[in-house]
JSON list of C-alpha atoms in Angstrom, two decimals:
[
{"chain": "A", "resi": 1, "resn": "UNK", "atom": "CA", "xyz": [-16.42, 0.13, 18.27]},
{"chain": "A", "resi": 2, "resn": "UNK", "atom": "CA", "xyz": [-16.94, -3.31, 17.40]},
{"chain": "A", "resi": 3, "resn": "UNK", "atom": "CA", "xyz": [-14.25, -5.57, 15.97]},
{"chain": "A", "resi": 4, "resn": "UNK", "atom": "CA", "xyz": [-14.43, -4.64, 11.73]},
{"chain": "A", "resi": 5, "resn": "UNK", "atom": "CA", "xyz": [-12.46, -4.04, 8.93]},
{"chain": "A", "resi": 6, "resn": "UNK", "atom": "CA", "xyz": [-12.67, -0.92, 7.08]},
{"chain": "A", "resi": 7, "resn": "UNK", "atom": "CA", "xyz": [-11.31, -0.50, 3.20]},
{"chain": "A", "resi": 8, "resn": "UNK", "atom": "CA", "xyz": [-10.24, 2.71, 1.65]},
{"chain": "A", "resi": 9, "resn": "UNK", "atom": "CA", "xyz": [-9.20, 2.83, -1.85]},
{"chain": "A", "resi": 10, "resn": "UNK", "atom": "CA", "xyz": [-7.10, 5.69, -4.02]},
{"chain": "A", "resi": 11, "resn": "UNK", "atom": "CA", "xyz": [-5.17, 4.89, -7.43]},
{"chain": "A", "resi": 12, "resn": "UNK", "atom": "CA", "xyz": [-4.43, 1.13, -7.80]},
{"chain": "A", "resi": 13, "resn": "UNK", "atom": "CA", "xyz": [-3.66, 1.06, -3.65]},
{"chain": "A", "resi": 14, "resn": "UNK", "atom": "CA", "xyz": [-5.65, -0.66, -1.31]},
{"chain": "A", "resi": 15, "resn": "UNK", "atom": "CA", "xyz": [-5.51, -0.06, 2.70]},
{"chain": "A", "resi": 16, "resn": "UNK", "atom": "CA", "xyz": [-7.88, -2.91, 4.65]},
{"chain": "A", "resi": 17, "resn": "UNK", "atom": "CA", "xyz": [-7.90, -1.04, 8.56]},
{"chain": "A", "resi": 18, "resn": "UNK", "atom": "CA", "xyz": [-8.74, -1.90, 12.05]},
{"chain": "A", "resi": 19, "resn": "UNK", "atom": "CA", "xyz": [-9.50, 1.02, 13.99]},
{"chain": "A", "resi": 20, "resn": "UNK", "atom": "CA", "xyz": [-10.17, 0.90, 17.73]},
{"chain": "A", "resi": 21, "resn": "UNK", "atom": "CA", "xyz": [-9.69, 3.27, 20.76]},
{"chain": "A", "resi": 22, "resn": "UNK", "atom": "CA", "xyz": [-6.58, 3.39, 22.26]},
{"chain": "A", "resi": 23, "resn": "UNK", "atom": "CA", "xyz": [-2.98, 5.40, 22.32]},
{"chain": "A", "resi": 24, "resn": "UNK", "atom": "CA", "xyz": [-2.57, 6.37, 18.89]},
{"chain": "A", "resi": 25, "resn": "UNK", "atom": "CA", "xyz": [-0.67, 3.29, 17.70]},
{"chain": "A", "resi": 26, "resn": "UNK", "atom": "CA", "xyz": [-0.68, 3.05, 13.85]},
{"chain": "A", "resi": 27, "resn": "UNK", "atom": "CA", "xyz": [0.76, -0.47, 12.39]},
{"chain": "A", "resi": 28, "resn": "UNK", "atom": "CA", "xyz": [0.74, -0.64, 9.11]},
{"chain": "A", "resi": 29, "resn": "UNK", "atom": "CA", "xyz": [2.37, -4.04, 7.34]},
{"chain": "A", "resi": 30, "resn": "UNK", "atom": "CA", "xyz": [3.54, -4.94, 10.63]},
{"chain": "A", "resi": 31, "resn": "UNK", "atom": "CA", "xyz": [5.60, -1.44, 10.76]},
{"chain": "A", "resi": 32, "resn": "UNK", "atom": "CA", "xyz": [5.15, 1.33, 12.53]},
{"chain": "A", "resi": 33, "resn": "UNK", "atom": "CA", "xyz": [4.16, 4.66, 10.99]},
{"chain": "A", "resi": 34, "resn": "UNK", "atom": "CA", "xyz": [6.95, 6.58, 11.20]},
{"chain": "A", "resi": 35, "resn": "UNK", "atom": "CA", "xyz": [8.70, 3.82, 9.44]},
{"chain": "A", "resi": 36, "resn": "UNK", "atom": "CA", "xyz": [6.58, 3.01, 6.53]},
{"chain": "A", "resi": 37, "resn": "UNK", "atom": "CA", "xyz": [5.78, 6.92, 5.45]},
{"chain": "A", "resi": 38, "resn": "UNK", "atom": "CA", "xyz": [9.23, 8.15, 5.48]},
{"chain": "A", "resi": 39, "resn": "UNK", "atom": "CA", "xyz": [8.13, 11.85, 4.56]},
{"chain": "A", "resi": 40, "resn": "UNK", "atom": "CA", "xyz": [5.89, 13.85, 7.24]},
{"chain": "A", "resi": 41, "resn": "UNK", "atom": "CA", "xyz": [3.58, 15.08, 4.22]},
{"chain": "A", "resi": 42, "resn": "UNK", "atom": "CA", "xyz": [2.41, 11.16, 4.13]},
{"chain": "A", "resi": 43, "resn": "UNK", "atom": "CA", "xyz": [2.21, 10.84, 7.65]},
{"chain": "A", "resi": 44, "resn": "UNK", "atom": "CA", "xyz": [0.02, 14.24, 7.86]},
{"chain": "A", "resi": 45, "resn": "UNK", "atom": "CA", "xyz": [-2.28, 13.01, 5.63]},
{"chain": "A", "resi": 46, "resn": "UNK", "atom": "CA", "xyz": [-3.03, 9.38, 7.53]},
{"chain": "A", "resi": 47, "resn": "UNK", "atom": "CA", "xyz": [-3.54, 11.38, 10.54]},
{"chain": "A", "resi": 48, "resn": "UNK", "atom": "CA", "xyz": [-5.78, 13.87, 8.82]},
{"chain": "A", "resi": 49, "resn": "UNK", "atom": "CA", "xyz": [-9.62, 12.26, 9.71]},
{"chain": "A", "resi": 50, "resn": "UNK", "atom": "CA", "xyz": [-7.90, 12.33, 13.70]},
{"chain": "A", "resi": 51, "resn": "UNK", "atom": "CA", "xyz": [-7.23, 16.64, 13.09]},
{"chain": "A", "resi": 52, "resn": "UNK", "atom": "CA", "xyz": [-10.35, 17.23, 10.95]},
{"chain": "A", "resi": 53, "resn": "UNK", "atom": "CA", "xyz": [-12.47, 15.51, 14.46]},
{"chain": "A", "resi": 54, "resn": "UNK", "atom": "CA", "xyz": [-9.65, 16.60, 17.18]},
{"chain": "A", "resi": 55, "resn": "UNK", "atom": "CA", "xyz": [-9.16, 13.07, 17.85]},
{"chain": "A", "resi": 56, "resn": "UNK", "atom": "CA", "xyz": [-5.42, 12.94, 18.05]},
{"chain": "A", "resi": 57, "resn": "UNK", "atom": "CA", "xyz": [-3.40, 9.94, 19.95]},
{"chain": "A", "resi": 58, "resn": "UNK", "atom": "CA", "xyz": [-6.85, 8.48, 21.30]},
{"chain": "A", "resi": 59, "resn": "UNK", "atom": "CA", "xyz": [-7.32, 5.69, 18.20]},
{"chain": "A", "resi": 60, "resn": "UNK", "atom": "CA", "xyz": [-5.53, 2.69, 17.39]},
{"chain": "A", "resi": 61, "resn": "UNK", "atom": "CA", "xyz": [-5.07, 1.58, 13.45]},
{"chain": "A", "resi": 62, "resn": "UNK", "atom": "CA", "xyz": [-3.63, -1.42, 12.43]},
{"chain": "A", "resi": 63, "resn": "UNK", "atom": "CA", "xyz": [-3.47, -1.76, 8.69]},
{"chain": "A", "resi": 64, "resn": "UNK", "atom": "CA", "xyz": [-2.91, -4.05, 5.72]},
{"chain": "A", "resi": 65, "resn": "UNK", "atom": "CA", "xyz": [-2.12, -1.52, 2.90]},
{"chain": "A", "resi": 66, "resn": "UNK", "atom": "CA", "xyz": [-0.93, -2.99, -0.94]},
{"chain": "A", "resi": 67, "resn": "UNK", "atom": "CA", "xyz": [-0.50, -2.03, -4.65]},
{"chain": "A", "resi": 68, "resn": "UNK", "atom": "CA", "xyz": [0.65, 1.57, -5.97]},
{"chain": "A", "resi": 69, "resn": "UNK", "atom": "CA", "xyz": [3.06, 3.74, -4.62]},
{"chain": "A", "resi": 70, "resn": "UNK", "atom": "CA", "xyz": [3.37, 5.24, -1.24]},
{"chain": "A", "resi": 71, "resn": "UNK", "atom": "CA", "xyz": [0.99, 8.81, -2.27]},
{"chain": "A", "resi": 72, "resn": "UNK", "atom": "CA", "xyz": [-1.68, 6.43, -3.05]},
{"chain": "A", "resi": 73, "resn": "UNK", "atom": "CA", "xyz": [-1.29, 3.72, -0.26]},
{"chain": "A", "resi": 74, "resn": "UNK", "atom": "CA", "xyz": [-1.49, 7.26, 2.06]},
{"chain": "A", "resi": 75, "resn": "UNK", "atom": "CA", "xyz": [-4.81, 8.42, 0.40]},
{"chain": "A", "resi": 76, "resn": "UNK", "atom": "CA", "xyz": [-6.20, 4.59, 1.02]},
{"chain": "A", "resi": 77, "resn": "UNK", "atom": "CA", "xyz": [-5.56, 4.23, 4.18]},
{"chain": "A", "resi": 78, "resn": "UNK", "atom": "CA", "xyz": [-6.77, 7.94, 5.57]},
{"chain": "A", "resi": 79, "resn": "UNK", "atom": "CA", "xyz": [-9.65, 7.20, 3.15]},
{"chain": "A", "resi": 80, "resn": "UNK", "atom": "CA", "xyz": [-10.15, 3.94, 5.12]},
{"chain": "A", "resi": 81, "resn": "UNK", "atom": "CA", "xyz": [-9.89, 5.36, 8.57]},
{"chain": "A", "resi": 82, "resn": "UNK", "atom": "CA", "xyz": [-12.53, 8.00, 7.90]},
{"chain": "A", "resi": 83, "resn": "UNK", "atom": "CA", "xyz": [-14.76, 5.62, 6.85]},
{"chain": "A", "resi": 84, "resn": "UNK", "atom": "CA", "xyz": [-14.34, 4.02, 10.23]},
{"chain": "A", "resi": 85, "resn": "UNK", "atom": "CA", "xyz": [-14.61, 6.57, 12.23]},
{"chain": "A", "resi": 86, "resn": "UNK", "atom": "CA", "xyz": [-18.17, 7.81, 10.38]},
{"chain": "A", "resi": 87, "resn": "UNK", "atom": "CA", "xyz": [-19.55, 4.81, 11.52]},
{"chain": "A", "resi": 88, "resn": "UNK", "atom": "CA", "xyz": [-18.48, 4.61, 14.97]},
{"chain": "A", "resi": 89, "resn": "UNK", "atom": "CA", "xyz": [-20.12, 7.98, 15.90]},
{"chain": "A", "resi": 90, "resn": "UNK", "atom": "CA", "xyz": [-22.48, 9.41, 13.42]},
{"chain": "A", "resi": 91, "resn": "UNK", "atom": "CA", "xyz": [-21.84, 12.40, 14.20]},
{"chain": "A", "resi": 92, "resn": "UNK", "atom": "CA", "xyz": [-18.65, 12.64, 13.15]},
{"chain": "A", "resi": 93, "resn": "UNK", "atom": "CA", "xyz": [-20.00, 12.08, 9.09]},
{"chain": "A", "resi": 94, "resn": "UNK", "atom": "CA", "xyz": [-20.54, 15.85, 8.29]},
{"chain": "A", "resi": 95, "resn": "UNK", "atom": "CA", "xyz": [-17.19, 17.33, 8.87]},
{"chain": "A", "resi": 96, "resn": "UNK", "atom": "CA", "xyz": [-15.49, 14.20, 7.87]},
{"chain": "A", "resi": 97, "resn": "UNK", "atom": "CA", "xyz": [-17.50, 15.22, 4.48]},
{"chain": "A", "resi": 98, "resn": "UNK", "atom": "CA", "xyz": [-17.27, 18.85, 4.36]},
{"chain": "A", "resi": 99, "resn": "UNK", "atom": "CA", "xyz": [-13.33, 17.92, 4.50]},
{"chain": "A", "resi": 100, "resn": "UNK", "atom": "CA", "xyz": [-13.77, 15.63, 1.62]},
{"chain": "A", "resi": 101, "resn": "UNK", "atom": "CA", "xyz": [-12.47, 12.81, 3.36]},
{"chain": "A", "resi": 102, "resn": "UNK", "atom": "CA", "xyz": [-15.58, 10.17, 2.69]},
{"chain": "A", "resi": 103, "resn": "UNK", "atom": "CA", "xyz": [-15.33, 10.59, -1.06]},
{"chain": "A", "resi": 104, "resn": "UNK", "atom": "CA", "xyz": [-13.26, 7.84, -3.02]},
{"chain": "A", "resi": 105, "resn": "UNK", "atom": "CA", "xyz": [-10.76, 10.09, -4.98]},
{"chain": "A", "resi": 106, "resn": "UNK", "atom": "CA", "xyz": [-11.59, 8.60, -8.34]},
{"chain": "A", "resi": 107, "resn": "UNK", "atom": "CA", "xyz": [-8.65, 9.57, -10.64]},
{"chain": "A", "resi": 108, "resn": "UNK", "atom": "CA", "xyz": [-6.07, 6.97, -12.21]},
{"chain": "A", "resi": 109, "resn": "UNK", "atom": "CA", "xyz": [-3.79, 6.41, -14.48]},
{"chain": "A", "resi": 110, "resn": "UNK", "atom": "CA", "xyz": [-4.70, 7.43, -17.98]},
{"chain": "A", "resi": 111, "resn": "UNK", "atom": "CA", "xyz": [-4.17, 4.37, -20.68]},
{"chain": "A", "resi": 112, "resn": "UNK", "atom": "CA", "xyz": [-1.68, 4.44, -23.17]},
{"chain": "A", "resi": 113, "resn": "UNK", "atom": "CA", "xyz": [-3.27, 4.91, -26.85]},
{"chain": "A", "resi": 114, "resn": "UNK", "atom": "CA", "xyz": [-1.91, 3.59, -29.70]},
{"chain": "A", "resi": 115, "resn": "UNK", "atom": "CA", "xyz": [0.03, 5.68, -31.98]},
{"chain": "A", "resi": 116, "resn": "UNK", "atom": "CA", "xyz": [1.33, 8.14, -29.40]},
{"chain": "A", "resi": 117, "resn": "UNK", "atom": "CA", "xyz": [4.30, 7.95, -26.91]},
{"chain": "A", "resi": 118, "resn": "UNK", "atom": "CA", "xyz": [2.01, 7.94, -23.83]},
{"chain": "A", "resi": 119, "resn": "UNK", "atom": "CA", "xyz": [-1.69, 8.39, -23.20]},
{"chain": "A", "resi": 120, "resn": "UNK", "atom": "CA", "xyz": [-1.81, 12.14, -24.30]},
{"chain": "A", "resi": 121, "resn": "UNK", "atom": "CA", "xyz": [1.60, 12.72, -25.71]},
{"chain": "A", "resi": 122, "resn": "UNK", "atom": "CA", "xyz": [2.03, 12.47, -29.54]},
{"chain": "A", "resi": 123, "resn": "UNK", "atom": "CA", "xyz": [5.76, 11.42, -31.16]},
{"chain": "A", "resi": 124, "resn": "UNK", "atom": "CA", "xyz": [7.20, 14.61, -32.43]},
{"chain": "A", "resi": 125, "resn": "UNK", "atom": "CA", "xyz": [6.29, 16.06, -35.76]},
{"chain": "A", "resi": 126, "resn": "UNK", "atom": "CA", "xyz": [9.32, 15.92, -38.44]},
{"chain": "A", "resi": 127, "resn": "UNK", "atom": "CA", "xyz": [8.48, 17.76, -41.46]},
{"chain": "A", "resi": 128, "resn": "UNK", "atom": "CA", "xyz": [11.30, 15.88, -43.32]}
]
């Protein structure tokens, strides 16, 4: 794979990645995985593109990941990766698609309207 950066994007998180074939390293920040995920439900889901294509401990990722919290930075950074690894081999698209994994997960943050308490919830009614 040549030398490129790959961007994945979920919620207000960004993950810029650098995937190449190797020993399964993942840096992310200039951490290791196991210390920037603390939970193994994050860490599951950054190594999900390696399960979906049986690909385990054979890819290198080194990672600049910022903004949101650490569910969103997650879903950036295994959307990045897939991305990366569709390209390298082609045929590695369709199942990376059939497990939804190309598609930008578009939802965000509902705005706060004015009048209410937060974007849906209304103060409560006082009939007095």
């Amino acid at each position: 794979m040549a030398e490129k950066i790959f961007t994945g994007r979920r919620k207000s998180s960004v993950a810029r990645a650098r995937v190449t074939r190797g020993s399964g390293q993942i840096v992310l920040n200039g951490r290791p995985l196991d210390e920037y995920f603390g939970t193994e439900k994050l860490r599951a889901q950054v190594n999900e593109p390696f399960g979906v294509l049986e690909q385990e401990g054979q890819w290198d990722v080194t990672a600049r990941i910022h903004g949101g919290g650490t569910t969103g930075q997650a879903g950036a950074l295994r959307h990045a990766i897939s991305r990366a690894l569709a390209e390298d081999t082609p045929e590695w698209r369709d199942p990376l698609k059939k497990a939804g994994l190309l598609t930008r997960d578009a939802r965000k943050v509902e705005r706060k309207k004015y009048g209410l308490k937060k974007a849906r919830r209304a103060p409560q009614f006082s009939k007095r």
